[in-house]
Every structure is written in structure tokens, then in C-alpha cells.
GROMACS .gro file of N, CA and C in nm:
model
  444
    1MET      N    1   8.173   7.088   3.202
    1MET     CA    2   8.201   6.973   3.115
    1MET      C    3   8.351   6.973   3.085
    2PRO      N    4   8.415   6.859   3.097
    2PRO     CA    5   8.557   6.849   3.063
    2PRO      C    6   8.580   6.881   2.916
    3PRO      N    7   8.705   6.905   2.878
    3PRO     CA    8   8.735   6.935   2.738
    3PRO      C    9   8.692   6.820   2.646
    4PHE      N   10   8.664   6.856   2.523
    4PHE     CA   11   8.623   6.754   2.426
    4PHE      C   12   8.720   6.754   2.310
    5ALA      N   13   8.719   6.643   2.236
    5ALA     CA   14   8.805   6.627   2.119
    5ALA      C   15   8.717   6.598   1.999
    6ILE      N   16   8.761   6.645   1.882
    6ILE     CA   17   8.693   6.615   1.756
    6ILE      C   18   8.782   6.520   1.679
    7ARG      N   19   8.724   6.413   1.627
    7ARG     CA   20   8.801   6.317   1.548
    7ARG      C   21   8.711   6.253   1.444
    8SER      N   22   8.773   6.188   1.345
    8SER     CA   23   8.698   6.115   1.243
    8SER      C   24   8.627   5.997   1.308
    9ALA      N   25   8.506   5.973   1.264
    9ALA     CA   26   8.430   5.859   1.316
    9ALA      C   27   8.485   5.729   1.260
   10ILE      N   28   8.474   5.624   1.339
   10ILE     CA   29   8.515   5.490   1.298
   10ILE      C   30   8.396   5.396   1.319
   11PRO      N   31   8.400   5.276   1.260
   11PRO     CA   32   8.286   5.183   1.276
   11PRO      C   33   8.248   5.156   1.421
   12ALA      N   34   8.345   5.156   1.511
   12ALA     CA   35   8.313   5.131   1.653
   12ALA      C   36   8.228   5.243   1.714
   13ASP      N   37   8.217   5.356   1.645
   13ASP     CA   38   8.136   5.467   1.694
   13ASP      C   39   7.987   5.452   1.661
   14VAL      N   40   7.952   5.351   1.582
   14VAL     CA   41   7.811   5.335   1.543
   14VAL      C   42   7.719   5.327   1.666
   15PRO      N   43   7.746   5.243   1.766
   15PRO     CA   44   7.654   5.238   1.882
   15PRO      C   45   7.639   5.371   1.956
   16PRO      N   46   7.750   5.441   1.990
   16PRO     CA   47   7.728   5.568   2.060
   16PRO      C   48   7.664   5.676   1.973
   17ILE      N   49   7.696   5.680   1.844
   17ILE     CA   50   7.630   5.776   1.755
   17ILE      C   51   7.481   5.744   1.749
   18THR      N   52   7.448   5.616   1.742
   18THR     CA   53   7.308   5.573   1.739
   18THR      C   54   7.234   5.623   1.863
   19GLN      N   55   7.297   5.615   1.978
   19GLN     CA   56   7.234   5.663   2.101
   19GLN      C   57   7.209   5.814   2.097
   20VAL      N   58   7.305   5.889   2.041
   20VAL     CA   59   7.287   6.034   2.026
   20VAL      C   60   7.168   6.061   1.933
   21VAL      N   61   7.164   5.989   1.822
   21VAL     CA   62   7.055   6.007   1.724
   21VAL      C   63   6.920   5.978   1.788
   22LEU      N   64   6.911   5.866   1.858
   22LEU     CA   65   6.784   5.829   1.921
   22LEU      C   66   6.739   5.932   2.024
   23ARG      N   67   6.834   5.989   2.095
   23ARG     CA   68   6.801   6.088   2.198
   23ARG      C   69   6.756   6.221   2.136
   24VAL      N   70   6.822   6.260   2.027
   24VAL     CA   71   6.800   6.393   1.970
   24VAL      C   72   6.689   6.396   1.866
   25ARG      N   73   6.684   6.296   1.782
   25ARG     CA   74   6.593   6.300   1.666
   25ARG      C   75   6.447   6.305   1.712
   26GLY      N   76   6.373   6.392   1.656
   26GLY     CA   77   6.235   6.410   1.697
   26GLY      C   78   6.222   6.518   1.802
   27GLU      N   79   6.319   6.523   1.895
   27GLU     CA   80   6.320   6.627   1.997
   27GLU      C   81   6.355   6.761   1.933
   28ALA      N   82   6.458   6.760   1.848
   28ALA     CA   83   6.505   6.884   1.786
   28ALA      C   84   6.412   6.930   1.675
   29SER      N   85   6.356   6.836   1.601
   29SER     CA   86   6.265   6.873   1.493
   29SER      C   87   6.160   6.765   1.475
   30PRO      N   88   6.042   6.790   1.524
   30PRO     CA   89   5.935   6.691   1.511
   30PRO      C   90   5.903   6.657   1.366
   31ALA      N   91   5.946   6.739   1.272
   31ALA     CA   92   5.916   6.711   1.130
   31ALA      C   93   5.998   6.594   1.076
   32LEU      N   94   6.110   6.564   1.141
   32LEU     CA   95   6.194   6.454   1.092
   32LEU      C   96   6.124   6.321   1.116
   33PRO      N   97   6.136   6.229   1.021
   33PRO     CA   98   6.079   6.096   1.044
   33PRO      C   99   6.145   6.030   1.165
   34ARG      N  100   6.065   5.971   1.249
   34ARG     CA  101   6.119   5.904   1.368
   34ARG      C  102   6.185   5.773   1.330
   35LEU      N  103   6.295   5.744   1.397
   35LEU     CA  104   6.358   5.613   1.386
   35LEU      C  105   6.305   5.535   1.505
   36ARG      N  106   6.222   5.438   1.479
   36ARG     CA  107   6.145   5.374   1.585
   36ARG      C  108   6.221   5.272   1.668
   37THR      N  109   6.321   5.209   1.611
   37THR     CA  110   6.392   5.104   1.684
   37THR      C  111   6.542   5.131   1.681
   38VAL      N  112   6.612   5.067   1.773
   38VAL     CA  113   6.758   5.077   1.774
   38VAL      C  114   6.814   5.024   1.643
   39ASP      N  115   6.758   4.913   1.592
   39ASP     CA  116   6.806   4.856   1.466
   39ASP      C  117   6.789   4.955   1.350
   40GLU      N  118   6.675   5.022   1.345
   40GLU     CA  119   6.649   5.120   1.240
   40GLU      C  120   6.749   5.236   1.249
   41ALA      N  121   6.771   5.285   1.370
   41ALA     CA  122   6.866   5.394   1.390
   41ALA      C  123   7.009   5.349   1.359
   42THR      N  124   7.044   5.228   1.399
   42THR     CA  125   7.178   5.175   1.371
   42THR      C  126   7.202   5.167   1.222
   43GLN      N  127   7.103   5.119   1.149
   43GLN     CA  128   7.117   5.110   1.003
   43GLN      C  129   7.136   5.249   0.943
   44TRP      N  130   7.061   5.347   0.989
   44TRP     CA  131   7.073   5.484   0.940
   44TRP      C  132   7.215   5.537   0.966
   45VAL      N  133   7.267   5.513   1.087
   45VAL     CA  134   7.401   5.559   1.123
   45VAL      C  135   7.506   5.488   1.036
   46GLU      N  136   7.493   5.358   1.018
   46GLU     CA  137   7.589   5.283   0.934
   46GLU      C  138   7.589   5.337   0.791
   47GLU      N  139   7.471   5.364   0.736
   47GLU     CA  140   7.462   5.418   0.600
   47GLU      C  141   7.524   5.558   0.593
   48THR      N  142   7.501   5.637   0.696
   48THR     CA  143   7.559   5.772   0.700
   48THR      C  144   7.711   5.764   0.708
   49LEU      N  145   7.763   5.676   0.792
   49LEU     CA  146   7.908   5.659   0.806
   49LEU      C  147   7.971   5.616   0.674
   50ALA      N  148   7.901   5.532   0.598
   50ALA     CA  149   7.954   5.481   0.472
   50ALA      C  150   7.949   5.584   0.359
   51SER      N  151   7.861   5.681   0.368
   51SER     CA  152   7.841   5.772   0.255
   51SER      C  153   7.873   5.918   0.284
   52HIS      N  154   7.916   5.950   0.404
   52HIS     CA  155   7.945   6.087   0.444
   52HIS      C  156   8.080   6.095   0.514
   53GLU      N  157   8.132   6.215   0.523
   53GLU     CA  158   8.249   6.244   0.605
   53GLU      C  159   8.194   6.274   0.745
   54VAL      N  160   8.220   6.184   0.840
   54VAL     CA  161   8.160   6.196   0.973
   54VAL      C  162   8.269   6.220   1.078
   55HIS      N  163   8.243   6.317   1.165
   55HIS     CA  164   8.331   6.346   1.278
   55HIS      C  165   8.250   6.340   1.406
   56VAL      N  166   8.315   6.297   1.512
   56VAL     CA  167   8.249   6.291   1.642
   56VAL      C  168   8.318   6.385   1.739
   57ALA      N  169   8.239   6.432   1.836
   57ALA     CA  170   8.292   6.507   1.950
   57ALA      C  171   8.286   6.411   2.068
   58GLU      N  172   8.398   6.402   2.138
   58GLU     CA  173   8.412   6.308   2.249
   58GLU      C  174   8.449   6.381   2.377
   59VAL      N  175   8.389   6.340   2.487
   59VAL     CA  176   8.427   6.388   2.619
   59VAL      C  177   8.461   6.265   2.702
   60GLU      N  178   8.584   6.258   2.747
   60GLU     CA  179   8.630   6.145   2.829
   60GLU      C  180   8.591   6.012   2.767
   61GLY      N  181   8.610   6.001   2.635
   61GLY     CA  182   8.584   5.877   2.563
   61GLY      C  183   8.439   5.854   2.523
   62ALA      N  184   8.349   5.943   2.562
   62ALA     CA  185   8.207   5.927   2.528
   62ALA      C  186   8.169   6.021   2.414
   63VAL      N  187   8.102   5.968   2.313
   63VAL     CA  188   8.055   6.049   2.200
   63VAL      C  189   7.937   6.134   2.247
   64VAL      N  190   7.951   6.267   2.230
   64VAL     CA  191   7.844   6.359   2.272
   64VAL      C  192   7.785   6.436   2.154
   65GLY      N  193   7.840   6.414   2.035
   65GLY     CA  194   7.786   6.480   1.917
   65GLY      C  195   7.857   6.432   1.793
   66PHE      N  196   7.798   6.465   1.677
   66PHE     CA  197   7.863   6.429   1.551
   66PHE      C  198   7.814   6.520   1.439
   67SER      N  199   7.897   6.529   1.336
   67SER     CA  200   7.860   6.601   1.214
   67SER      C  201   7.881   6.506   1.097
   68ALA      N  202   7.801   6.525   0.993
   68ALA     CA  203   7.814   6.444   0.871
   68ALA      C  204   7.807   6.538   0.752
   69LEU      N  205   7.914   6.536   0.672
   69LEU     CA  206   7.921   6.618   0.552
   69LEU      C  207   7.917   6.531   0.429
   70LYS      N  208   7.851   6.580   0.327
   70LYS     CA  209   7.853   6.516   0.196
   70LYS      C  210   7.899   6.625   0.100
   71GLY      N  211   8.025   6.614   0.057
   71GLY     CA  212   8.083   6.722  -0.021
   71GLY      C  213   8.093   6.845   0.067
   72SER      N  214   8.034   6.955   0.022
   72SER     CA  215   8.039   7.079   0.100
   72SER      C  216   7.911   7.103   0.180
   73GLU      N  217   7.824   7.005   0.185
   73GLU     CA  218   7.697   7.023   0.257
   73GLU      C  219   7.701   6.956   0.394
   74VAL      N  220   7.669   7.034   0.496
   74VAL     CA  221   7.654   6.978   0.630
   74VAL      C  222   7.516   6.914   0.633
   75LYS      N  223   7.514   6.781   0.624
   75LYS     CA  224   7.387   6.709   0.617
   75LYS      C  225   7.327   6.684   0.755
   76HIS      N  226   7.414   6.662   0.855
   76HIS     CA  227   7.365   6.632   0.990
   76HIS      C  228   7.459   6.693   1.092
   77LEU      N  229   7.401   6.748   1.197
   77LEU     CA  230   7.477   6.798   1.312
   77LEU      C  231   7.391   6.770   1.435
   78TYR      N  232   7.435   6.677   1.517
   78TYR     CA  233   7.360   6.636   1.635
   78TYR      C  234   7.449   6.654   1.758
   79VAL      N  235   7.393   6.712   1.863
   79VAL     CA  236   7.463   6.725   1.990
   79VAL      C  237   7.370   6.673   2.099
   80HIS      N  238   7.421   6.581   2.179
   80HIS     CA  239   7.344   6.524   2.290
   80HIS      C  240   7.302   6.637   2.384
   81PRO      N  241   7.181   6.632   2.438
   81PRO     CA  242   7.135   6.738   2.528
   81PRO      C  243   7.231   6.768   2.644
   82CYS      N  244   7.301   6.667   2.694
   82CYS     CA  245   7.393   6.689   2.806
   82CYS      C  246   7.512   6.777   2.767
   83ALA      N  247   7.535   6.794   2.638
   83ALA     CA  248   7.651   6.872   2.591
   83ALA      C  249   7.611   7.002   2.521
   84ARG      N  250   7.483   7.031   2.513
   84ARG     CA  251   7.439   7.152   2.445
   84ARG      C  252   7.479   7.277   2.521
   85GLY      N  253   7.510   7.381   2.444
   85GLY     CA  254   7.548   7.508   2.505
   85GLY      C  255   7.690   7.508   2.558
   86ARG      N  256   7.767   7.408   2.522
   86ARG     CA  257   7.905   7.394   2.573
   86ARG      C  258   8.010   7.409   2.463
   87GLY      N  259   7.967   7.444   2.342
   87GLY     CA  260   8.062   7.464   2.233
   87GLY      C  261   8.086   7.343   2.146
   88VAL      N  262   8.016   7.233   2.171
   88VAL     CA  263   8.038   7.110   2.094
   88VAL      C  264   7.994   7.130   1.949
   89GLY      N  265   7.874   7.180   1.927
   89GLY     CA  266   7.826   7.204   1.791
   89GLY      C  267   7.914   7.304   1.719
   90SER      N  268   7.956   7.408   1.789
   90SER     CA  269   8.045   7.508   1.729
   90SER      C  270   8.177   7.446   1.687
   91ALA      N  271   8.233   7.361   1.772
   91ALA     CA  272   8.360   7.296   1.739
   91ALA      C  273   8.344   7.204   1.618
   92LEU      N  274   8.232   7.133   1.610
   92LEU     CA  275   8.209   7.045   1.495
   92LEU      C  276   8.199   7.126   1.366
   93VAL      N  277   8.129   7.240   1.370
   93VAL     CA  278   8.117   7.324   1.250
   93VAL      C  279   8.252   7.385   1.213
   94GLU      N  280   8.325   7.434   1.311
   94GLU     CA  281   8.456   7.493   1.282
   94GLU      C  282   8.550   7.387   1.224
   95HIS      N  283   8.542   7.266   1.275
   95HIS     CA  284   8.622   7.156   1.220
   95HIS      C  285   8.582   7.129   1.075
   96ALA      N  286   8.453   7.133   1.047
   96ALA     CA  287   8.404   7.109   0.910
   96ALA      C  288   8.454   7.216   0.813
   97LYS      N  289   8.469   7.338   0.863
   97LYS     CA  290   8.516   7.448   0.777
   97LYS      C  291   8.660   7.426   0.729
   98GLN      N  292   8.738   7.356   0.808
   98GLN     CA  293   8.877   7.330   0.770
   98GLN      C  294   8.880   7.246   0.644
   99GLY      N  295   8.953   7.292   0.545
   99GLY     CA  296   8.965   7.216   0.422
   99GLY      C  297   8.851   7.240   0.324
  100HIS      N  298   8.761   7.331   0.355
  100HIS     CA  299   8.652   7.365   0.264
  100HIS      C  300   8.653   7.515   0.236
  101ASP      N  301   8.628   7.552   0.113
  101ASP     CA  302   8.615   7.693   0.078
  101ASP      C  303   8.474   7.743   0.103
  102ARG      N  304   8.380   7.649   0.106
  102ARG     CA  305   8.241   7.685   0.133
  102ARG      C  306   8.169   7.566   0.194
  103LEU      N  307   8.066   7.596   0.268
  103LEU     CA  308   7.978   7.495   0.324
  103LEU      C  309   7.835   7.543   0.305
  104ASP      N  310   7.744   7.451   0.290
  104ASP     CA  311   7.604   7.490   0.293
  104ASP      C  312   7.527   7.396   0.384
  105VAL      N  313   7.417   7.449   0.434
  105VAL     CA  314   7.335   7.375   0.530
  105VAL      C  315   7.189   7.412   0.509
  106HIS      N  316   7.103   7.315   0.526
  106HIS     CA  317   6.958   7.337   0.525
  106HIS      C  318   6.908   7.320   0.668
  107THR      N  319   6.818   7.406   0.708
  107THR     CA  320   6.752   7.391   0.837
  107THR      C  321   6.602   7.407   0.815
  108PHE      N  322   6.526   7.361   0.912
  108PHE     CA  323   6.383   7.389   0.908
  108PHE      C  324   6.362   7.532   0.954
  109ARG      N  325   6.277   7.605   0.884
  109ARG     CA  326   6.255   7.746   0.916
  109ARG      C  327   6.207   7.765   1.059
  110ARG      N  328   6.131   7.671   1.110
  110ARG     CA  329   6.076   7.689   1.243
  110ARG      C  330   6.181   7.674   1.354
  111SER      N  331   6.300   7.625   1.319
  111SER     CA  332   6.404   7.604   1.420
  111SER      C  333   6.486   7.732   1.439
  112GLU      N  334   6.438   7.815   1.530
  112GLU     CA  335   6.508   7.940   1.558
  112GLU      C  336   6.649   7.913   1.608
  113ARG      N  337   6.664   7.810   1.688
  113ARG     CA  338   6.796   7.774   1.742
  113ARG      C  339   6.894   7.743   1.629
  114ALA      N  340   6.851   7.667   1.528
  114ALA     CA  341   6.938   7.633   1.415
  114ALA      C  342   6.971   7.757   1.332
  115ARG      N  343   6.872   7.843   1.311
  115ARG     CA  344   6.897   7.965   1.233
  115ARG      C  345   6.999   8.054   1.303
  116GLU      N  346   6.981   8.073   1.432
  116GLU     CA  347   7.075   8.156   1.509
  116GLU      C  348   7.215   8.095   1.508
  117PHE      N  349   7.222   7.964   1.518
  117PHE     CA  350   7.351   7.893   1.514
  117PHE      C  351   7.422   7.923   1.381
  118CYS      N  352   7.348   7.913   1.271
  118CYS     CA  353   7.406   7.940   1.139
  118CYS      C  354   7.462   8.081   1.132
  119TYR      N  355   7.385   8.179   1.176
  119TYR     CA  356   7.430   8.319   1.171
  119TYR      C  357   7.554   8.340   1.258
  120ARG      N  358   7.556   8.281   1.377
  120ARG     CA  359   7.672   8.295   1.467
  120ARG      C  360   7.800   8.242   1.404
  121HIS      N  361   7.786   8.145   1.315
  121HIS     CA  362   7.904   8.083   1.255
  121HIS      C  363   7.933   8.133   1.114
  122GLY      N  364   7.877   8.248   1.081
  122GLY     CA  365   7.912   8.314   0.956
  122GLY      C  366   7.838   8.265   0.834
  123PHE      N  367   7.735   8.185   0.852
  123PHE     CA  368   7.654   8.141   0.738
  123PHE      C  369   7.556   8.253   0.704
  124ARG      N  370   7.524   8.266   0.577
  124ARG     CA  371   7.424   8.365   0.536
  124ARG      C  372   7.309   8.296   0.465
  125LEU      N  373   7.192   8.348   0.487
  125LEU     CA  374   7.072   8.294   0.426
  125LEU      C  375   7.075   8.319   0.276
  126VAL      N  376   7.053   8.214   0.197
  126VAL     CA  377   7.053   8.230   0.051
  126VAL      C  378   6.922   8.185  -0.013
  127GLU      N  379   6.841   8.110   0.060
  127GLU     CA  380   6.717   8.062  -0.001
  127GLU      C  381   6.617   8.017   0.106
  128LEU      N  382   6.493   8.053   0.084
  128LEU     CA  383   6.383   8.001   0.166
  128LEU      C  384   6.304   7.906   0.079
  129GLY      N  385   6.279   7.786   0.130
  129GLY     CA  386   6.206   7.686   0.052
  129GLY      C  387   6.074   7.650   0.118
  130ASP      N  388   5.988   7.587   0.039
  130ASP     CA  389   5.858   7.545   0.092
  130ASP      C  390   5.860   7.400   0.141
  131GLY      N  391   5.975   7.334   0.128
  131GLY     CA  392   5.988   7.197   0.176
  131GLY      C  393   5.941   7.091   0.079
  132SER      N  394   5.897   7.132  -0.038
  132SER     CA  395   5.841   7.034  -0.133
  132SER      C  396   5.945   6.939  -0.190
  133HIS      N  397   6.073   6.970  -0.172
  133HIS     CA  398   6.179   6.884  -0.227
  133HIS      C  399   6.220   6.771  -0.133
  134HIS      N  400   6.161   6.763  -0.014
  134HIS     CA  401   6.193   6.652   0.076
  134HIS      C  402   6.066   6.594   0.137
  135ALA      N  403   6.080   6.478   0.196
  135ALA     CA  404   5.965   6.400   0.242
  135ALA      C  405   5.884   6.469   0.352
  136THR      N  406   5.948   6.556   0.430
  136THR     CA  407   5.876   6.616   0.542
  136THR      C  408   5.782   6.728   0.500
  137VAL      N  409   5.804   6.785   0.383
  137VAL     CA  410   5.728   6.900   0.333
  137VAL      C  411   5.723   7.010   0.440
  138GLU      N  412   5.835   7.027   0.506
  138GLU     CA  413   5.851   7.129   0.610
  138GLU      C  414   5.925   7.247   0.549
  139PRO      N  415   5.872   7.371   0.560
  139PRO     CA  416   5.944   7.487   0.507
  139PRO      C  417   6.086   7.493   0.562
  140ASP      N  418   6.181   7.520   0.472
  140ASP     CA  419   6.320   7.516   0.512
  140ASP      C  420   6.394   7.642   0.469
  141ALA      N  421   6.518   7.651   0.512
  141ALA     CA  422   6.605   7.763   0.478
  141ALA      C  423   6.742   7.706   0.444
  142ARG      N  424   6.807   7.767   0.345
  142ARG     CA  425   6.940   7.723   0.303
  142ARG      C  426   7.039   7.834   0.333
  143TYR      N  427   7.151   7.796   0.392
  143TYR     CA  428   7.255   7.891   0.431
  143TYR      C  429   7.388   7.850   0.368
  144PHE      N  430   7.470   7.950   0.335
  144PHE     CA  431   7.606   7.927   0.282
  144PHE      C  432   7.707   7.994   0.374
  145TRP      N  433   7.821   7.931   0.385
  145TRP     CA  434   7.939   7.991   0.446
  145TRP      C  435   8.049   7.984   0.343
  146THR      N  436   8.124   8.092   0.327
  146THR     CA  437   8.240   8.090   0.238
  146THR      C  438   8.361   8.141   0.314
  147ALA      N  439   8.476   8.080   0.286
  147ALA     CA  440   8.601   8.123   0.349
  147ALA      C  441   8.635   8.262   0.298
  148ARG      N  442   8.693   8.341   0.380
  148ARG     CA  443   8.727   8.478   0.340
  148ARG      C  444   8.871   8.491   0.306
   0.00000   0.00000   0.00000
């Protein structure tokens, strides 16, 4: 895969981010509510762009992943399957760490891949939840990263 760049998302990124979301959502975690239509996914992406700090990873002008932060919480991290295992998610997390003294993230406990990713990037487990605080009622885990 050619080199990729991380940059702030702009409104013109809504369609390609939507395509990443539609491709990944449900595949990565069946517990997440499905976005059934392009319009539904587009609306979700537009709302996320308006209310979060969003960055995209681009390869040759194509969006292959994105992260969305709300304050110090990594709310969303999506990487298109064609770019997985190539450092895109790692670059998005490392970019998110810049300018923050701490970050926190929630993952579903059943996602071994997400848990391992958190540990590789210096996050530590601080809480195991039963999922009762969100609509999926899926057991989750909360991780913190702090700058040293």
C-alpha cells in the first residue's frame, strides 16, 4: 500500500467516510446497530463531523479510515478492510494522542482485535462494564492512555 496521510476531515469527505462506515459497520461488531441505507449512514457521518474532531487517513486521495474524538474520548475508529494491518489505525491513534494528555476508549469485550490494539498503543484497562449504559447492552471495556 502506498504511503498514507492523516488530515482533518472536511465536508467533502462525507461520501467517502460514509462508504468506509457502510463497509465496516456490522462486520467489525455485530452488536452495533446497522445503518441500513446510504442516507442513514450519511446522516450519521454528517452528525459525527459536526460534533466530533474527525481525522481521515488517505491513500492517493482515497479515504481509507477515520477517527472521531469527542474531548479526550476516541468515539470511533474505522479502517477499511483494504487498509487493515498496514498501520492506518495506528497512525490515526498516534495522531489523536498529539495535543492530548490522556485519551480513553470503549471497546466491546468480545473484540479481541480491539483489545489487543489498545494494549499495543499503551492504553490500559480501567473498567469492565456490562453494557447496560448503551443501547447494545453488549459487555464492554474501557481503556485509558496517558502521556508520560
